[in-house]
Amino acid sequence: MADEHSARLADHDTAISEVEQEFAAMYTQVRHVLTRRAAAVHPELTVFGYKLLRELSADEDQQQGVLADRLFADKGAISRIVRQLEGLGLVTRVPDPSDRRAQLVRLTDTARESLDSVLADNRSVLRSRLSLWEIDDIHRLRDLLSKVNETVTEREQVHRDER
Amino acid sequence: MADEHSARLADHDTAISEVEQEFAAMYTQVRHVLTRRAAAVHPELTVFGYKLLRELSADEDQQQGVLADRLFADKGAISRIVRQLEGLGLVTRVPDPSDRRAQLVRLTDTARESLDSVLADNRSVLRSRLSLWEIDDIHRLRDLLSKVNETVTEREQVHRDER
């Protein structure tokens, strides 16, 4: 009985490790695509810089604080990358019309042009791939991912309650 | 007929958007957990710094170039974060025994202690959650993720061949 129970636990553990490996492989593939897209916009652009430009392209001029929230970064990291992007001629800083003491980060025309051509050529990797799938499989994937997102462990619940 | 076709395409599109939203929600949840763990190690530690410490904890002293590859970052970003971690007393640099001109990054004892206690308390979020699932659902998720990873679009194939 005890052996059967531990064999079952081991199978469970292996299955979970396999899911972790698939997520890791997915992360690596996405990083490779983003690295290639960043290089297509500018040879010295990092993936983080590319993500910042993409935010500006979707939603126009932004305060650095907003960019920090959107990119889950601290303000120091944002201010360093903005300086670097300025150096590459990809962004400029303009006065914020709604707050005299603040500045907004804005895409340059050069950045907008390169970004538009890269984005037009490259839909989300996920979207391109799933467009080849049967809809039933897409629904199955959605339901399982939603279940991962909703399964909150007891320990996490404690952390949430502490907030 | 044409209407039926476009209705089917629209359903497909909606289903794909739902999968994208689930992945985005997952990303946000993981970032929140990592932000909390980083802060538990040191109040000024960023998520990127936390990931670097985790690499060192799994695999001992490392050259900055190896850390750059593992974290998909450029060397400039690694050298800045290593300086910052040195300032926080979380890493030191030691001579590389296999290459006199090189240095290795090493966890300090303080960093190792805080990291061990954070890691002991917090298994991978995914692992904790999936441990509550039936094994069949875990296998289904694994198979669908593996299918996402293996579905390579024609356009991506062209890019691969160009390498």
mmCIF file of C-alpha atoms in Angstrom, chain A residues 40 83 99:
data_model
loop_
_atom_site.group_PDB
_atom_site.id
_atom_site.type_symbol
_atom_site.label_atom_id
_atom_site.label_comp_id
_atom_site.label_asym_id
_atom_site.label_seq_id
_atom_site.Cartn_x
_atom_site.Cartn_y
_atom_site.Cartn_z
ATOM 1 C CA ALA A 40 15.458 43.794 -36.474
ATOM 2 C CA ARG A 83 18.616 56.956 -21.558
ATOM 3 C CA ASP A 99 1.978 67.900 -15.241
#
